[in-house]
Amino acid sequence: MLLKTPYLLFLGDAADPLAAKVAQGIKDWRPDQCIGQFRQENCNADLGIEDLTIAQACERGAKTLVVGVANRGGVISESWLAVFEEALNAGMDIASGLHNLLVDEPRLASLAEKTGRALIDVRVPQHEYPIANGVKRTGKRCLAVGTDCSVGKMYTALALEKALHKQGRAASFRATGQTGILITGDGVPLDAVVADFMAGSVEWLTPDNDAEHWDLIEGQGSLFHASYSGVTLALIHGGAPDALILCHEPTREHMRGLPGYTLPSLEQLRDMALSLAHVVNPDCKVVGISVNTASMSEAEAKKYLSDLEARMGLPAVDPFRDSAERLANALS
Amino acid sequence: MLLKTPYLLFLGDAADPLAAKVAQGIKDWRPDQCIGQFRQENCNADLGIEDLTIAQACERGAKTLVVGVANRGGVISESWLAVFEEALNAGMDIASGLHNLLVDEPRLASLAEKTGRALIDVRVPQHEYPIANGVKRTGKRCLAVGTDCSVGKMYTALALEKALHKQGRAASFRATGQTGILITGDGVPLDAVVADFMAGSVEWLTPDNDAEHWDLIEGQGSLFHASYSGVTLALIHGGAPDALILCHEPTREHMRGLPGYTLPSLEQLRDMALSLAHVVNPDCKVVGISVNTASMSEAEAKKYLSDLEARMGLPAVDPFRDSAERLANALS
């Protein structure tokens, strides 16, 4: 594992709960890994877990201080640095997904070296990945693909992991982005990997496994998103999924960050993703649809999902409103 | 431009003509840029251009010593270093596409700094590329896409440039690999670009241009190659081509480096590439086929190309045996 567990979650001076959404994600999906939270005086977020000092957290076995909050103004503030230094001195590693890298802070870098502790910037690839070899691996893999970026692919994969575990089945969420890596403690920051090694990094992330084990691979980008489609295709060809879940946000008016582009239909996504997946895995199937219905009423969402099921002939759920159980059932 | 012209081509102690194929490519495609060649005593390659000393080349205006030869044993030898130092001292930059970087040689690095000359490793991205914005640009773009890697995509794009220039039309080869960059003096080493910026680097490489100007974009990888398909898709979505040329090598038994994978048919390539290109450019068309018939007899090649034309309804040529004129005619 890249990160040592358990964690103390650093919320700092979070302006509001949204600023601490990374910490919230870790607490929601890996509650057992979270010893407590560290909040500064003017913190406006609260995960509802115990507030601990650095010393208390260490005493209870915390191994890593995880920066679970977005920083303000693009710098790591003096008050944060003081806490981070305290953590390093107390024997904790520090992990962060911030744009400003921990290793670029001279005070932290020298103290980490002195104390023998690690500064782990999960945005930066921490391994040398191979070039993909396209060789079939044992075990099963499911990949979430989206009509657009930010439509719930990570949430879907995490919810699927939870649902499979609830059914007593073997499954591992495989993180490909910063937040996912902080949640699981390991993964590949795919958008920062050098082009030639993208697919290889995904093969590395999803190695041979037991025949009935499911890797639930976090999707990135979209085949239909001009900026990031290459990353998505590397996920499909490196992941060689047995199952695809289509992810969608029905009220999105244009592709994220691309005002001139409308979203593809779910049929277009299904056909394109499946054709490309068949290059590496002829048995790949689209098994279900995950819809982010956050901006719909309960009744609207229910009708939308039911219409979609009829239209596509696939289970369609919002794993946040309901659960991913029916998607898990579709993984056979 | 990344590289200053004209060049002195360094052939060193090339074991055979194949070892100097980069130099050969530069001489073939940019003869006007080549002042001469520099060969060491035990060199077994000869471009048929004038042998010059460093001093003579400088006198005639050479600005860059281009390493046009593969090195032996994965190190830059003492005898090469001595020549490179002489070139730097004489006022030339040095450009290389070797795996061993020039900048990693302490003697060269310090001398380059002292003399104010540049060491340009074209494998390493030399710019910070933007994230792709998907906005339509003026001018026209043609992209070579292949059923596999190494099927003649670079050659095709260079031959198309030559054919268009012969017709008096405005056109620019746009290099996306090391050899192409050394030939043209500029470009993007796409396989070394970080995932998030791949498509953006291709947009950067093919900016707004005159309405009738053609960018001839060097292809990379293949949509059907598990290791590199993401790079290919970034080229399609970043390049937003108006025209696609399908490239193929008919005797290839499996995908390069992937023994378990057969090549797709040209029909599969056509349909897949076109569907993906239409995401960013609904007017994109497949306009022709470029076939590497090197391992066929003249008669076999002729029959293959003629059958292929009938089958696909597209001009099919081997630009090496013949010319790319008919492909150029198809760019309208």
XYZ file of N, CA and C in Angstrom, chain B residues 92-278:
561
model
N 27.562 25.182 -32.017
C 26.353 24.481 -32.453
C 25.538 23.990 -31.260
N 24.203 23.930 -31.445
C 23.344 23.172 -30.530
C 23.473 21.693 -30.887
N 23.003 20.832 -29.989
C 22.949 19.406 -30.314
C 21.528 18.922 -30.059
N 20.989 18.154 -31.010
C 19.647 17.588 -30.864
C 19.725 16.075 -30.990
N 18.925 15.395 -30.175
C 18.990 13.935 -30.137
C 17.645 13.342 -29.754
N 17.376 12.168 -30.308
C 16.188 11.422 -29.912
C 16.559 10.149 -29.175
N 17.816 10.061 -28.725
C 18.269 8.862 -28.017
C 17.545 8.689 -26.684
N 17.456 7.418 -26.256
C 16.932 7.157 -24.911
C 17.813 7.789 -23.841
N 19.126 7.635 -24.002
C 20.052 8.302 -23.065
C 20.017 9.781 -23.395
N 19.646 10.589 -22.427
C 19.471 12.004 -22.717
C 20.815 12.730 -22.713
N 20.933 13.683 -23.620
C 22.112 14.544 -23.642
C 22.248 15.294 -22.325
N 21.123 15.781 -21.826
C 21.177 16.603 -20.601
C 21.613 15.797 -19.382
N 21.564 14.487 -19.482
C 22.020 13.654 -18.358
C 23.526 13.388 -18.396
N 24.200 13.880 -19.430
C 25.658 13.733 -19.497
C 26.297 14.962 -18.853
N 26.873 14.811 -17.675
C 27.391 15.981 -16.954
C 28.365 16.824 -17.785
N 29.215 16.161 -18.573
C 30.190 16.934 -19.359
C 29.492 17.827 -20.369
N 28.458 17.276 -21.012
C 27.733 18.067 -22.007
C 26.912 19.164 -21.340
N 26.262 18.794 -20.258
C 25.400 19.768 -19.579
C 26.202 20.987 -19.143
N 27.367 20.749 -18.553
C 28.124 21.896 -18.052
C 28.720 22.708 -19.203
N 29.146 22.018 -20.252
C 29.703 22.762 -21.385
C 28.615 23.567 -22.109
N 27.420 22.976 -22.203
C 26.318 23.693 -22.855
C 26.000 24.969 -22.077
N 26.017 24.847 -20.754
C 25.730 26.022 -19.944
C 26.820 27.073 -20.148
N 28.049 26.627 -20.151
C 29.189 27.536 -20.277
C 29.186 28.234 -21.634
N 28.855 27.480 -22.683
C 28.919 28.056 -24.029
C 27.604 28.707 -24.446
N 26.563 28.538 -23.618
C 25.265 29.120 -23.962
C 24.569 28.388 -25.099
N 24.937 27.164 -25.358
C 24.323 26.372 -26.414
C 23.235 25.467 -25.819
N 22.370 24.957 -26.693
C 21.241 24.137 -26.225
C 21.472 22.651 -26.501
N 21.091 21.834 -25.525
C 21.020 20.380 -25.716
C 19.538 20.050 -25.794
N 19.100 19.539 -26.929
C 17.662 19.337 -27.111
C 17.379 17.844 -27.259
N 16.823 17.262 -26.208
C 16.420 15.857 -26.247
C 14.971 15.827 -26.703
N 14.762 15.430 -27.939
C 13.404 15.564 -28.486
C 12.432 14.530 -27.925
N 12.930 13.549 -27.159
C 12.031 12.633 -26.448
C 11.331 13.302 -25.283
N 11.863 14.417 -24.847
C 11.337 15.072 -23.651
C 10.502 16.275 -24.073
N 9.252 16.358 -23.611
C 8.439 17.520 -23.971
C 9.147 18.813 -23.560
N 9.190 19.768 -24.476
C 9.922 21.014 -24.217
C 8.967 22.181 -23.943
N 7.693 21.871 -23.850
C 6.698 22.920 -23.599
C 5.755 22.463 -22.500
N 5.025 23.417 -21.916
C 3.896 23.064 -21.060
C 2.658 23.168 -21.930
N 2.031 22.043 -22.174
C 0.888 22.037 -23.071
C -0.395 22.328 -22.288
N -1.386 22.894 -22.982
C -2.672 23.160 -22.316
C -3.539 21.898 -22.293
N -4.609 21.946 -21.539
C -5.647 20.920 -21.643
C -6.485 21.265 -22.877
N -6.866 20.262 -23.647
C -7.599 20.514 -24.892
C -8.921 21.218 -24.607
N -9.271 22.172 -25.478
C -10.551 22.863 -25.305
C -11.588 22.467 -26.347
N -11.198 21.675 -27.332
C -12.168 21.175 -28.309
C -12.758 22.224 -29.231
N -12.195 23.432 -29.236
C -12.744 24.503 -30.067
C -12.272 24.316 -31.515
N -13.203 24.512 -32.441
C -12.868 24.318 -33.860
C -11.843 25.353 -34.306
N -10.841 24.890 -35.050
C -9.821 25.793 -35.587
C -10.011 25.961 -37.091
N -9.501 27.057 -37.614
C -9.541 27.258 -39.069
C -8.422 26.437 -39.714
N -8.532 26.235 -41.019
C -7.578 25.383 -41.722
C -8.028 23.938 -41.680
N -7.306 23.085 -42.405
C -7.711 21.684 -42.516
C -6.644 20.760 -41.962
N -7.092 19.615 -41.506
C -6.174 18.659 -40.885
C -6.439 17.243 -41.387
N -5.351 16.546 -41.646
C -5.422 15.157 -42.061
C -4.603 14.334 -41.080
N -5.160 13.225 -40.630
C -4.449 12.361 -39.679
C -4.314 10.964 -40.274
N -3.119 10.404 -40.135
C -2.886 9.019 -40.545
C -3.179 8.117 -39.340
N -4.097 7.165 -39.530
C -4.395 6.194 -38.468
C -4.081 4.794 -38.993
N -3.613 3.925 -38.099
C -3.145 2.628 -38.563
C -3.899 1.460 -37.974
N -3.865 0.344 -38.701
C -4.375 -0.900 -38.128
C -3.437 -1.386 -37.021
N -2.199 -0.884 -37.019
C -1.199 -1.292 -36.030
C -0.186 -0.157 -35.887
N 0.742 -0.303 -34.942
C 1.892 0.588 -34.864
C 2.824 0.287 -36.041
N 3.687 1.244 -36.371
C 4.767 1.022 -37.342
C 4.278 0.434 -38.652
N 3.239 1.033 -39.210
C 2.758 0.576 -40.518
C 2.955 1.651 -41.591
N 3.664 2.740 -41.250
C 3.961 3.745 -42.273
C 3.211 5.054 -42.112
N 2.759 5.346 -40.898
C 1.981 6.571 -40.706
C 2.829 7.831 -40.898
N 4.059 7.821 -40.362
C 4.922 8.988 -40.529
C 5.282 9.179 -41.998
N 5.661 8.080 -42.612
C 6.038 8.153 -44.027
C 4.880 8.706 -44.860
N 3.689 8.224 -44.573
C 2.510 8.655 -45.318
C 2.286 10.162 -45.191
N 2.392 10.655 -43.963
C 2.152 12.085 -43.752
C 3.228 12.925 -44.434
N 4.478 12.464 -44.373
C 5.560 13.199 -45.040
C 5.392 13.158 -46.560
N 4.985 12.001 -47.072
C 4.793 11.879 -48.518
C 3.620 12.743 -48.981
N 2.607 12.841 -48.147
C 1.467 13.700 -48.475
C 1.889 15.168 -48.518
N 2.722 15.550 -47.555
C 3.215 16.933 -47.558
C 3.942 17.225 -48.865
N 4.810 16.304 -49.240
C 5.592 16.483 -50.463
C 4.676 16.589 -51.688
N 3.676 15.704 -51.729
C 2.767 15.697 -52.881
C 1.941 16.984 -52.937
N 1.498 17.461 -51.788
C 0.714 18.703 -51.768
C 1.589 19.882 -52.188
N 2.825 19.920 -51.681
C 3.730 21.007 -52.070
C 3.976 20.985 -53.582
N 4.110 19.791 -54.124
C 4.329 19.651 -55.564
C 3.152 20.228 -56.354
N 1.959 20.115 -55.744
C 0.756 20.674 -56.386
C 0.604 22.162 -56.077
N 1.598 22.711 -55.375
C 1.541 24.130 -55.052
C 0.583 24.466 -53.925
N 0.246 23.460 -53.125
C -0.720 23.701 -52.056
C -0.016 23.855 -50.714
N -0.640 24.595 -49.813
C -0.050 24.865 -48.500
C -0.274 23.671 -47.580
N 0.785 23.175 -47.001
C 0.673 21.994 -46.145
C 1.869 21.919 -45.203
N 1.641 21.395 -43.994
C 2.718 21.233 -43.007
C 2.618 19.867 -42.358
N 3.703 19.114 -42.451
C 3.819 17.883 -41.666
C 3.923 18.286 -40.202
N 3.135 17.622 -39.344
C 3.167 17.925 -37.909
C 3.659 16.697 -37.167
N 4.860 16.780 -36.656
C 5.514 15.629 -36.048
C 5.003 15.356 -34.643
N 4.774 14.079 -34.341
C 4.351 13.685 -32.994
C 5.280 12.622 -32.401
N 6.408 12.344 -33.083
C 7.382 11.385 -32.560
C 8.794 11.900 -32.765
N 9.749 11.222 -32.147
C 11.135 11.707 -32.140
C 11.693 11.931 -33.549
N 11.551 10.924 -34.406
C 12.143 11.045 -35.735
C 11.497 12.192 -36.499
N 10.178 12.251 -36.435
C 9.464 13.329 -37.101
C 9.906 14.701 -36.603
N 10.139 14.804 -35.294
C 10.566 16.093 -34.733
C 11.957 16.460 -35.249
N 12.854 15.484 -35.321
C 14.196 15.778 -35.837
C 14.132 16.159 -37.310
N 13.223 15.526 -38.057
C 13.097 15.847 -39.484
C 12.603 17.275 -39.683
N 11.536 17.624 -38.963
C 10.933 18.944 -39.208
C 11.519 20.034 -38.330
N 12.190 19.635 -37.253
C 12.741 20.639 -36.352
C 11.777 21.089 -35.280
N 10.575 20.526 -35.277
C 9.609 20.884 -34.239
C 8.540 19.805 -34.141
N 7.746 19.863 -33.086
C 6.687 18.880 -32.913
C 6.482 18.541 -31.452
N 5.648 17.546 -31.208
C 5.304 17.120 -29.853
C 5.686 15.645 -29.691
N 6.531 15.322 -28.696
C 6.844 13.900 -28.452
C 5.697 13.277 -27.670
N 4.620 12.930 -28.399
C 3.339 12.656 -27.763
C 3.385 11.514 -26.754
N 4.200 10.487 -27.029
C 4.198 9.356 -26.105
C 4.832 9.697 -24.762
N 5.474 10.859 -24.677
C 6.090 11.275 -23.417
C 5.295 12.373 -22.713
N 4.152 12.748 -23.290
C 3.333 13.807 -22.691
C 2.470 13.201 -21.584
N 2.244 13.960 -20.524
C 1.404 13.496 -19.425
C -0.050 13.398 -19.891
N -0.717 12.319 -19.452
C -2.040 11.939 -19.942
C -3.009 13.116 -20.129
N -3.161 13.933 -19.113
C -4.147 15.005 -19.162
C -3.902 16.022 -20.269
N -2.698 16.076 -20.783
C -2.336 17.131 -21.724
C -2.115 16.616 -23.147
N -2.383 15.317 -23.371
C -2.127 14.738 -24.693
C -2.922 15.454 -25.777
N -4.237 15.483 -25.632
C -5.069 16.090 -26.682
C -4.746 17.579 -26.814
N -4.480 18.227 -25.686
C -4.129 19.646 -25.725
C -2.839 19.897 -26.484
N -1.887 18.980 -26.359
C -0.619 19.165 -27.078
C -0.829 19.056 -28.581
N -1.794 18.234 -28.984
C -2.076 18.093 -30.417
C -2.811 19.335 -30.935
N -3.708 19.889 -30.123
C -4.336 21.159 -30.514
C -3.262 22.248 -30.674
N -2.342 22.275 -29.727
C -1.253 23.257 -29.751
C -0.407 23.109 -31.015
N -0.220 21.854 -31.428
C 0.632 21.550 -32.576
C -0.024 21.921 -33.900
N -1.343 22.019 -33.905
C -2.084 22.220 -35.154
C -3.035 23.402 -35.011
N -2.470 24.594 -34.841
C -3.299 25.769 -34.519
C -4.071 26.296 -35.731
N -4.852 27.323 -35.491
C -5.563 28.012 -36.578
C -4.628 28.267 -37.743
N -5.148 28.117 -38.932
C -4.314 28.332 -40.108
C -5.192 28.837 -41.253
N -4.564 29.107 -42.400
C -5.337 29.543 -43.564
C -6.357 28.477 -43.941
N -7.460 28.921 -44.502
C -8.583 28.020 -44.765
C -8.168 26.811 -45.600
N -7.275 26.995 -46.563
C -6.914 25.901 -47.462
C -5.633 25.170 -47.042
N -5.079 25.556 -45.932
C -3.842 24.915 -45.463
C -4.142 23.563 -44.821
N -3.331 22.566 -45.170
C -3.477 21.246 -44.564
C -2.362 20.971 -43.564
N -2.748 20.628 -42.338
C -1.816 20.020 -41.396
C -1.855 18.518 -41.639
N -0.676 17.924 -41.811
C -0.594 16.481 -42.026
C -0.020 15.890 -40.752
N -0.902 15.376 -39.923
C -0.508 14.996 -38.565
C 0.022 13.573 -38.552
N 1.233 13.433 -38.015
C 1.834 12.107 -37.868
C 1.026 11.300 -36.850
N 0.586 10.122 -37.245
C -0.149 9.270 -36.321
C 0.774 8.546 -35.357
N 0.196 7.996 -34.297
C 0.937 7.190 -33.323
C 0.053 6.020 -32.916
N 0.656 4.881 -32.679
C -0.081 3.737 -32.151
C -1.212 3.301 -33.051
N -2.253 2.786 -32.446
C -3.436 2.351 -33.176
C -4.578 2.245 -32.170
N -5.782 2.560 -32.633
C -6.951 2.392 -31.753
C -7.102 0.939 -31.314
N -6.492 0.039 -32.074
C -6.636 -1.389 -31.788
C -5.399 -1.962 -31.090
N -4.487 -1.098 -30.677
C -3.281 -1.573 -29.992
C -3.418 -1.297 -28.492
N -3.542 -2.379 -27.719
C -3.842 -2.247 -26.285
C -2.853 -1.361 -25.546
N -1.616 -1.311 -25.975
C -0.617 -0.543 -25.226
C -0.725 0.962 -25.466
N -1.108 1.355 -26.671
C -0.970 2.765 -27.052
C -2.247 3.427 -27.560
N -3.377 2.723 -27.488
C -4.600 3.245 -28.106
C -5.013 4.600 -27.550
N -4.719 4.848 -26.285
C -5.096 6.130 -25.687
C -4.384 7.293 -26.359
N -3.146 7.058 -26.752
C -2.381 8.086 -27.463
C -3.040 8.364 -28.811
N -3.462 7.307 -29.487
C -4.118 7.460 -30.790
C -5.413 8.259 -30.659
N -6.198 7.950 -29.628
C -7.470 8.665 -29.480
C -7.237 10.143 -29.147
N -6.193 10.422 -28.380
C -5.865 11.826 -28.101
C -5.503 12.553 -29.395
N -4.847 11.854 -30.314
C -4.525 12.454 -31.617
C -5.793 12.753 -32.407
N -6.733 11.824 -32.357
C -7.984 12.024 -33.098
C -8.771 13.193 -32.500
N -8.879 13.221 -31.178
C -9.698 14.268 -30.566
C -8.968 15.607 -30.455
N -7.659 15.575 -30.325
C -6.909 16.831 -30.327
C -6.723 17.365 -31.744
N -6.512 16.471 -32.676
C -6.293 16.883 -34.063
C -7.574 17.285 -34.773
N -8.704 16.719 -34.344
C -10.001 17.012 -34.968
C -9.905 16.982 -36.494
N -9.419 15.877 -37.037
C -9.132 15.846 -38.473
C -10.382 16.001 -39.341
N -10.144 16.636 -40.507
C -11.162 16.692 -41.557
C -11.065 15.451 -42.429
N -9.862 14.879 -42.483
C -9.632 13.710 -43.338
C -8.786 12.691 -42.584
N -9.133 11.432 -42.765
C -8.336 10.340 -42.214
C -7.769 9.518 -43.371
N -6.509 9.111 -43.211
C -5.911 8.145 -44.133
C -5.680 6.870 -43.333
N -6.174 5.755 -43.851
C -5.953 4.470 -43.176
C -4.616 3.892 -43.608
N -3.802 3.463 -42.628
C -2.485 2.905 -42.944
C -2.437 1.433 -42.537
N -1.784 0.641 -43.376
C -1.847 -0.804 -43.171
C -0.596 -1.487 -43.725
N -0.253 -2.612 -43.088
C 0.847 -3.460 -43.578
C 0.251 -4.857 -43.698
N -0.007 -5.337 -44.933
C -0.865 -6.512 -45.120
C -0.259 -7.834 -44.669
N 1.053 -7.893 -44.480
C 1.649 -9.193 -44.141
C 1.916 -9.350 -42.646
N 1.605 -8.345 -41.882
C 1.805 -8.397 -40.426
C 0.947 -9.517 -39.825
N 1.554 -10.386 -39.041
C 0.799 -11.532 -38.520
C 0.096 -11.270 -37.196
N 0.635 -10.351 -36.420
C -0.049 -9.959 -35.177
C 0.315 -8.522 -34.851
N -0.434 -7.932 -33.932
C -0.159 -6.557 -33.532
C 1.264 -6.479 -32.984
N 1.953 -5.420 -33.335
C 3.358 -5.273 -32.970
C 3.544 -5.330 -31.448
N 4.310 -6.333 -31.011
C 4.586 -6.483 -29.583
C 3.500 -7.215 -28.817
N 2.398 -7.563 -29.484
C 1.271 -8.229 -28.817
C 0.938 -9.520 -29.569
N 1.672 -10.602 -29.286
C 1.510 -11.837 -30.070
C 0.085 -12.388 -30.066
N -0.695 -12.098 -29.038
C -2.042 -12.646 -28.958
C -3.079 -11.891 -29.776
N -2.691 -10.830 -30.447
C -3.684 -9.959 -31.078
C -3.518 -9.913 -32.588
N -4.579 -10.238 -33.300
C -4.549 -10.077 -34.749
C -4.888 -8.631 -35.104
N -4.519 -8.241 -36.309
C -4.829 -6.885 -36.752
C -6.318 -6.767 -37.077
N -6.887 -5.591 -36.881
C -8.272 -5.385 -37.325
C -8.301 -5.294 -38.842
N -9.472 -5.427 -39.407
C -9.613 -5.193 -40.844
C -9.614 -3.687 -41.095
N -9.359 -3.312 -42.325
C -9.415 -1.888 -42.667
C -10.829 -1.342 -42.497
N -11.826 -2.185 -42.687
C -13.211 -1.756 -42.460
C -13.428 -1.424 -40.974
N -12.895 -2.293 -40.092
C -13.044 -2.023 -38.657
C -12.344 -0.724 -38.271
N -11.135 -0.549 -38.812
C -10.403 0.692 -38.517
C -11.183 1.906 -39.015
N -11.672 1.804 -40.246
C -12.435 2.920 -40.830
C -13.617 3.300 -39.938
N -14.395 2.295 -39.552
C -15.616 2.584 -38.798
C -15.298 3.134 -37.407
N -14.325 2.530 -36.738
C -13.998 2.964 -35.385
C -13.401 4.370 -35.377
N -12.430 4.584 -36.272
C -11.758 5.890 -36.288
C -12.740 6.996 -36.668
N -13.605 6.694 -37.610
C -14.555 7.700 -38.069
C -15.571 8.033 -36.974
N -16.088 7.007 -36.300
C -17.048 7.265 -35.215
C -16.421 8.170 -34.169
N -15.179 7.904 -33.822
C -14.516 8.701 -32.780
C -14.181 10.100 -33.284
N -13.772 10.207 -34.541
C -13.454 11.529 -35.091
C -14.702 12.407 -35.160
N -15.842 11.779 -35.412
C -17.080 12.564 -35.522
C -17.480 13.227 -34.206
